[in-house]
Coordinates of C-alpha atoms and ligand atoms in Angstrom, one line a residue:
M167 CA 0.0 0.0 0.0
S168 CA 1.3 3.5 -0.9
N169 CA 1.8 6.0 1.9
I170 CA 2.5 9.1 -0.3
A171 CA 0.6 12.0 1.4
F172 CA 0.7 14.2 -1.7
S173 CA 2.8 14.9 -4.8
Y174 CA 3.7 18.4 -6.1
S175 CA 5.8 19.6 -9.1
P176 CA 6.4 23.3 -8.5
L177 CA 6.5 25.1 -11.8
T178 CA 9.7 27.0 -12.7
G179 CA 10.0 30.4 -14.2
R180 CA 11.8 33.5 -13.0
V181 CA 9.7 36.2 -11.2
I182 CA 10.8 39.8 -10.7
F183 CA 8.5 41.7 -8.4
G184 CA 8.4 45.4 -7.3
A185 CA 7.3 48.9 -8.1
G186 CA 9.5 50.2 -11.0
C187 CA 11.0 46.7 -11.8
L188 CA 9.9 47.1 -15.5
G189 CA 13.1 49.1 -15.8
L190 CA 15.0 45.8 -15.5
L191 CA 13.3 44.2 -18.6
A192 CA 16.1 44.6 -21.1
E193 CA 18.7 43.3 -18.7
E194 CA 16.5 40.3 -17.7
I195 CA 15.7 39.4 -21.3
G196 CA 19.4 39.7 -22.1
K197 CA 20.2 37.2 -19.3
L198 CA 17.9 34.7 -20.9
G199 CA 19.7 35.2 -24.2
Y200 CA 16.8 36.6 -26.2
R201 CA 17.6 39.3 -28.8
R202 CA 14.5 39.7 -30.9
A203 CA 11.3 40.3 -28.9
L204 CA 7.9 40.7 -30.5
V205 CA 5.8 42.8 -28.0
L206 CA 2.1 41.8 -27.7
C207 CA -0.8 43.9 -26.4
T208 CA -4.4 44.7 -27.0
P209 CA -5.3 47.8 -29.1
Q210 CA -6.2 49.5 -25.8
Q211 CA -2.7 49.0 -24.3
R212 CA -0.7 50.0 -27.4
E213 CA 0.9 52.9 -25.5
Q214 CA 2.2 50.7 -22.7
A215 CA 3.5 48.2 -25.3
E216 CA 5.3 51.0 -27.1
R217 CA 7.0 51.9 -23.8
V218 CA 8.1 48.3 -23.4
A219 CA 9.5 48.3 -27.0
T220 CA 11.4 51.6 -26.2
L221 CA 12.8 50.0 -23.0
L222 CA 14.0 47.0 -25.1
G223 CA 15.5 49.2 -27.8
S224 CA 17.3 47.1 -30.4
Q225 CA 16.1 43.9 -28.6
A226 CA 12.5 44.6 -29.9
V227 CA 11.6 43.7 -33.4
G228 CA 7.9 44.8 -33.4
V229 CA 4.6 45.4 -31.6
C230 CA 1.5 43.3 -32.4
D231 CA -1.6 44.9 -30.9
R232 CA -4.2 42.4 -32.0
A233 CA -4.7 40.5 -28.6
A234 CA -8.4 39.9 -27.9
M235 CA -10.6 38.1 -25.3
H236 CA -10.4 34.3 -25.5
V237 CA -7.6 34.2 -28.1
P238 CA -9.5 33.8 -31.5
I239 CA -7.6 31.4 -33.7
E240 CA -7.4 33.9 -36.6
V241 CA -5.6 36.4 -34.3
A242 CA -3.3 33.6 -33.1
R243 CA -2.4 32.6 -36.7
E244 CA -1.7 36.2 -37.6
A245 CA 0.6 36.7 -34.6
I246 CA 2.4 33.4 -35.3
A247 CA 3.0 34.5 -38.9
E248 CA 4.2 37.9 -37.7
A249 CA 6.6 36.4 -35.2
A250 CA 8.0 34.1 -38.0
R251 CA 8.3 37.0 -40.5
L252 CA 10.2 39.1 -37.9
R253 CA 12.3 36.2 -36.8
A254 CA 11.3 36.8 -33.2
D255 CA 13.0 34.7 -30.6
C256 CA 10.6 35.6 -27.8
A257 CA 7.1 37.1 -27.3
V258 CA 6.8 39.8 -24.6
A259 CA 3.1 40.0 -23.6
I260 CA 2.1 43.2 -21.7
G261 CA -1.5 43.0 -20.5
G262 CA -4.1 40.8 -18.9
G263 CA -5.0 37.2 -19.5
S264 CA -6.1 37.8 -23.1
T265 CA -2.6 39.1 -24.1
V266 CA -0.7 36.5 -22.1
G267 CA -3.0 34.0 -23.8
L268 CA -1.9 35.2 -27.2
G269 CA 1.7 34.7 -26.2
K270 CA 0.9 31.2 -25.1
A271 CA -0.8 30.4 -28.5
I272 CA 2.4 31.5 -30.2
A273 CA 4.5 29.4 -27.8
L274 CA 2.4 26.4 -28.4
E275 CA 2.6 26.5 -32.2
S276 CA 6.2 27.7 -32.6
S277 CA 8.0 27.1 -29.3
I278 CA 8.9 30.7 -29.1
P279 CA 9.1 31.4 -25.3
V280 CA 6.9 33.9 -23.5
V281 CA 7.9 36.7 -21.2
A282 CA 4.9 38.1 -19.3
I283 CA 4.3 41.6 -17.9
P284 CA 0.9 41.2 -16.2
T285 CA -1.3 44.3 -15.8
T286 CA -4.4 42.6 -14.3
Y287 CA -4.8 40.0 -11.5
A288 CA -5.9 37.1 -13.8
G289 CA -2.8 35.0 -13.1
S290 CA -2.3 33.4 -16.5
E291 CA 1.4 34.4 -16.4
V292 CA 2.2 31.6 -13.9
T293 CA 0.2 28.8 -15.4
P294 CA 0.8 26.2 -18.1
I295 CA -2.8 26.5 -19.2
Y296 CA -3.7 27.8 -22.6
G297 CA -7.0 28.5 -24.4
I298 CA -7.8 29.1 -28.1
T299 CA -11.2 29.8 -29.6
E300 CA -12.2 28.4 -33.0
G301 CA -15.7 28.6 -34.4
G302 CA -17.2 29.8 -31.1
L303 CA -15.6 26.9 -29.1
K304 CA -12.8 27.5 -26.7
K305 CA -10.3 24.7 -26.5
T306 CA -8.1 24.7 -23.4
G307 CA -5.2 22.5 -22.4
R308 CA -2.0 22.3 -20.4
D309 CA 1.5 22.4 -21.9
I310 CA 4.6 23.3 -20.1
R311 CA 5.9 25.1 -23.3
V312 CA 3.4 27.9 -22.7
L313 CA 4.5 28.7 -19.2
P314 CA 6.2 32.1 -19.3
R315 CA 10.0 31.9 -18.7
L316 CA 10.1 35.3 -17.0
V317 CA 7.3 37.3 -15.3
I318 CA 7.8 41.0 -14.4
Y319 CA 5.3 42.2 -11.8
D320 CA 5.4 46.0 -11.6
P321 CA 2.4 47.4 -9.7
H322 CA 2.9 50.8 -11.4
L323 CA 1.4 49.1 -14.5
T324 CA -1.8 48.3 -12.7
L325 CA -2.5 52.0 -11.7
S326 CA -4.4 52.5 -15.0
L327 CA -6.7 49.5 -14.4
P328 CA -10.3 50.7 -14.4
D329 CA -12.0 50.2 -11.0
R330 CA -14.5 47.6 -12.1
L331 CA -11.9 45.5 -14.0
G332 CA -9.4 45.7 -11.1
I333 CA -12.0 44.6 -8.5
T334 CA -13.5 41.7 -10.6
S335 CA -10.1 40.6 -11.8
G336 CA -8.9 40.5 -8.1
I337 CA -12.0 38.4 -7.1
N338 CA -11.4 36.1 -10.2
A339 CA -7.9 35.5 -8.7
I340 CA -9.5 34.8 -5.3
A341 CA -11.6 32.2 -7.0
H342 CA -8.5 30.3 -8.2
A343 CA -7.2 30.2 -4.6
V344 CA -10.6 29.1 -3.2
E345 CA -10.9 26.1 -5.5
A346 CA -7.2 25.3 -4.9
L347 CA -8.0 24.9 -1.2
Y348 CA -10.4 22.0 -1.9
A349 CA -8.7 20.7 -5.1
V350 CA -8.3 16.9 -5.3
D351 CA -4.6 17.5 -6.1
G352 CA -3.9 20.3 -3.6
N353 CA -1.2 20.0 -0.9
P354 CA -0.1 21.9 2.2
V355 CA 2.2 24.2 0.2
T356 CA -0.5 25.3 -2.3
S357 CA -2.9 25.7 0.6
L358 CA -0.5 28.2 2.3
M359 CA -0.1 30.1 -0.9
A360 CA -3.9 30.1 -1.6
E361 CA -4.7 31.4 1.9
E362 CA -2.1 34.1 1.8
G363 CA -3.2 35.1 -1.8
I364 CA -6.8 35.5 -0.6
R365 CA -5.6 37.5 2.4
A366 CA -3.5 39.9 0.3
L367 CA -6.3 40.6 -2.2
A368 CA -9.1 40.9 0.4
N369 CA -7.0 43.5 2.1
G370 CA -5.9 45.4 -1.0
L371 CA -9.1 45.4 -3.1
P372 CA -11.2 47.7 -0.8
K373 CA -8.2 50.0 -0.6
I374 CA -7.8 50.4 -4.3
H375 CA -11.5 50.8 -4.7
A376 CA -11.3 53.7 -2.2
D377 CA -8.1 55.1 -3.7
P378 CA -7.0 53.8 -7.1
A379 CA -3.6 55.6 -6.7
D380 CA -2.8 53.6 -3.5
L381 CA 0.5 52.0 -4.7
E382 CA 0.9 49.9 -1.5
A383 CA -2.5 48.4 -1.9
R384 CA -1.8 47.8 -5.7
T385 CA 1.4 46.0 -4.7
Q386 CA -0.5 43.9 -2.2
C387 CA -3.1 42.9 -4.8
L388 CA -0.5 42.0 -7.4
Y389 CA 1.3 39.9 -4.8
G390 CA -2.0 38.1 -4.1
A391 CA -2.6 37.6 -7.8
W392 CA 0.8 36.0 -8.2
L393 CA 0.0 33.5 -5.4
C394 CA -3.5 32.8 -6.6
G395 CA -2.3 32.3 -10.2
S396 CA 0.4 30.0 -9.0
V397 CA -2.1 27.7 -7.3
L398 CA -4.4 27.7 -10.3
G399 CA -1.4 26.4 -12.3
A400 CA -0.6 23.7 -9.8
T401 CA -4.1 22.2 -9.0
S402 CA -7.3 21.2 -10.7
M403 CA -10.3 23.5 -10.4
A404 CA -13.8 22.4 -9.5
L405 CA -17.5 23.3 -9.9
H406 CA -17.0 27.1 -9.7
H407 CA -14.6 27.2 -12.7
K408 CA -16.8 24.7 -14.6
L409 CA -19.8 26.9 -14.1
C410 CA -18.0 30.1 -15.1
H411 CA -16.5 28.4 -18.2
T412 CA -20.0 27.2 -19.2
L413 CA -21.7 30.6 -18.5
G414 CA -19.0 32.6 -20.3
G415 CA -19.0 30.3 -23.4
T416 CA -22.8 29.9 -23.7
F417 CA -23.9 33.5 -22.9
N418 CA -20.8 35.4 -23.8
L419 CA -20.6 36.9 -20.3
P420 CA -17.5 38.8 -19.2
H421 CA -14.9 36.5 -17.7
A422 CA -13.9 38.3 -14.4
E423 CA -17.4 39.6 -13.6
T424 CA -18.9 36.1 -14.0
H425 CA -16.4 34.7 -11.6
T426 CA -17.1 37.5 -9.1
I427 CA -20.8 36.8 -9.1
V428 CA -20.8 33.0 -9.0
L429 CA -18.0 32.6 -6.4
P430 CA -20.0 33.1 -3.1
H431 CA -22.7 30.8 -4.3
A432 CA -20.3 28.0 -5.4
V433 CA -18.6 28.3 -2.0
A434 CA -22.0 28.0 -0.2
F435 CA -22.7 24.9 -2.3
N436 CA -19.4 23.3 -1.3
R437 CA -19.4 24.6 2.3
S438 CA -20.4 21.5 4.2
A439 CA -18.0 19.2 2.4
T440 CA -14.9 21.4 2.9
P441 CA -14.6 22.6 6.5
E442 CA -10.8 23.1 6.4
A443 CA -10.9 25.2 3.2
M444 CA -13.7 27.3 4.7
S445 CA -11.7 27.9 7.9
R446 CA -8.8 29.1 5.8
I447 CA -11.0 31.4 3.7
E448 CA -12.6 32.8 6.8
R449 CA -9.3 33.4 8.5
A450 CA -8.0 35.2 5.3
L451 CA -11.2 37.4 5.0
V452 CA -11.5 37.8 8.8
C453 CA -15.2 36.8 8.7
K454 CA -17.5 34.2 10.2
D455 CA -18.7 32.6 7.0
A456 CA -16.7 32.2 3.8
A457 CA -19.7 32.4 1.4
T458 CA -21.2 35.6 2.8
G459 CA -17.7 37.0 3.5
L460 CA -16.9 36.8 -0.2
W461 CA -20.3 38.3 -1.2
D462 CA -19.8 41.2 1.3
L463 CA -16.3 41.8 -0.1
A464 CA -17.7 42.1 -3.7
K465 CA -20.5 44.4 -2.5
A466 CA -18.1 46.6 -0.5
C467 CA -16.1 47.1 -3.7
S468 CA -19.2 47.9 -5.7
A469 CA -18.7 44.8 -7.9
P470 CA -21.6 43.3 -9.9
L471 CA -23.6 40.8 -7.8
A472 CA -26.2 39.4 -10.2
L473 CA -25.8 37.5 -13.5
R474 CA -29.0 39.2 -14.8
D475 CA -27.1 42.5 -14.6
I476 CA -24.3 41.3 -16.9
G477 CA -26.6 40.0 -19.6
M478 CA -27.7 36.5 -18.7
P479 CA -31.3 35.6 -19.5
Q480 CA -33.3 33.9 -16.8
E481 CA -34.3 31.0 -19.1
G482 CA -30.6 30.4 -19.5
I483 CA -30.4 28.9 -16.0
A484 CA -31.8 25.5 -17.1
R485 CA -29.5 25.4 -20.1
A486 CA -26.4 26.2 -18.0
V487 CA -27.4 23.5 -15.5
D488 CA -27.7 20.9 -18.3
L489 CA -24.3 21.8 -19.6
A490 CA -22.6 21.9 -16.2
L491 CA -24.0 18.4 -15.5
Q492 CA -22.2 17.0 -18.6
K493 CA -18.7 16.0 -17.9
P494 CA -18.5 17.7 -14.5
Y495 CA -15.2 18.4 -12.8
A496 CA -14.3 16.7 -9.6
N497 CA -16.1 18.6 -6.8
P498 CA -16.3 18.2 -3.0
S499 CA -20.1 18.3 -2.8
P500 CA -22.0 16.0 -5.1
I501 CA -23.5 17.8 -8.1
N502 CA -27.2 17.5 -8.8
R503 CA -29.8 19.4 -10.8
I504 CA -31.7 20.8 -7.8
G505 CA -28.6 22.1 -6.1
L506 CA -27.2 23.7 -9.3
T507 CA -30.5 25.3 -10.2
E508 CA -30.7 26.9 -6.7
L509 CA -27.1 28.0 -6.9
L510 CA -27.5 29.7 -10.3
S511 CA -30.9 31.2 -9.5
K512 CA -29.4 33.0 -6.5
A513 CA -26.4 34.1 -8.6
W514 CA -28.8 35.3 -11.3
A515 CA -30.9 37.3 -8.9
G516 CA -27.9 38.7 -6.9
E517 CA -29.1 37.3 -3.6
R518 CA -26.7 37.1 -0.6
P519 CA -26.0 33.4 0.2
S520 CA -27.5 32.2 3.4
E521 CA -25.0 31.8 6.3
A522 CA -23.8 28.4 7.5
G523 CA -26.2 27.2 10.1
Ligands
LIG794 P1 -8.2 41.0 -20.4 O1 -6.8 40.5 -20.6 O2 -9.2 40.5 -21.4 O3 -8.2 42.6 -20.3 C1 -9.5 43.3 -20.3 C2 -9.3 44.7 -20.9 O4 -8.5 45.5 -19.9 C3 -8.4 44.7 -22.2 O5 -8.9 45.7 -23.0 C4 -7.0 45.1 -21.7 O6 -6.3 45.8 -22.7 C5 -7.4 46.1 -20.6 N1 -6.4 46.2 -19.5 C6 -5.7 45.3 -18.9 N2 -4.8 45.8 -18.0 C7 -5.0 47.1 -18.0 C8 -4.4 48.2 -17.3 N3 -3.5 48.0 -16.3 N4 -4.8 49.4 -17.6 C9 -5.8 49.6 -18.5 N5 -6.4 48.7 -19.2 C10 -6.0 47.4 -19.0 O7 -8.7 40.6 -18.9 P2 -8.2 39.5 -17.9 O8 -9.4 39.4 -16.9 O9 -6.9 39.8 -17.4 O10 -8.1 38.1 -18.7 C11 -9.2 37.4 -19.0 C12 -8.8 36.3 -20.0 O11 -7.7 35.6 -19.4 C13 -9.9 35.2 -20.2 O12 -9.9 34.9 -21.6 C14 -9.5 34.1 -19.4 O13 -10.0 32.8 -19.9 C15 -8.0 34.2 -19.4 N6 -7.3 33.6 -18.3 C16 -6.5 32.5 -18.5 C17 -5.8 31.9 -17.5 C18 -4.8 30.8 -17.7 O14 -4.2 30.3 -16.8 N7 -4.7 30.4 -19.0 C19 -5.9 32.4 -16.1 C20 -6.8 33.5 -15.9 C21 -7.5 34.1 -17.0

């Protein structure tokens, strides 16, 4: 009989963290031996990308500003061709999960390594997970080639994050940590990181909501995002991520907002099966009940609370339940139609979950 308590393969990749550390980019890229960087961004972040290209000087060969939500295959093909035409030897992605995702699509196809400069709290920069959308269907997978070799976390870059995106992106990160706490393949180290990640974000988010220029709070949030992304990359997600994936794909709902709304209800659903995870969340949030604590955090930061407010039709609840019941992820509480319908109905209406009792 085996007596292995857990197994864990920490993911490698260099991380540089701190206000102003973007200034080290050229030096750090040089250390890795890269000479021809293609800078990636969305059209909205062209200015930040131009700054990165300027910092790289002769080490940059171009800027591609076509990154878009969910990595459309056409955009990925275009960027791969551009990287080949320019003989790029690395892709430097500055932006959120969508831009890092484009870098990953290039890495998957052409083995050009990715350097990530995250400007949201999504966490993709520390995971080997990729997603590409073709014909309306998002295909996701894991491949170590897409894990960025270098991540530069500079909180200055998050100062321009619009309030709603910053808050929902931060709660999206918390969702990774919450599910890592009850993941089938979690371990004591990922649990430490997850709890600390939730603590950092729960502390920082209300502060950046009150004062978007609070650099210390921005630093705390980015630190939390790193921890939460790291545990997303190391463990398998459960019902919450399955539901958000289904809702986002079926009703074209915004990624981070969907996570923000569903999370407290998914936690209430799993509450009785995961007492240790609940204690850790409650300790991190300094609250008595994890589900209502998460809902109260979202409300205090003026985040959206109802799926109906972000474009989900009420009749979509039954469809989403059907889809979520097909090929479900491993989940602590058994999944059934009645429970999922209740969960999604509450999330649709924006109700506060009931407290543990
Ligand atoms: P995003 O990357 O789609 O960015 C949203 C918008 O905000 C974009 O227009 C972007 O240019 C802008 N933006 C980003 N940072 C900014 C800043 N600092 N200042 C001003 N504008 C800024 O949003 P996201 O929430 O970071 O990423 C969502 C996507 O990432 C989804 O497709 C999701 O599936 C994916 N994701 C993947 C992983 C993974 O491990 N593969 C993890 C988390 C999220």
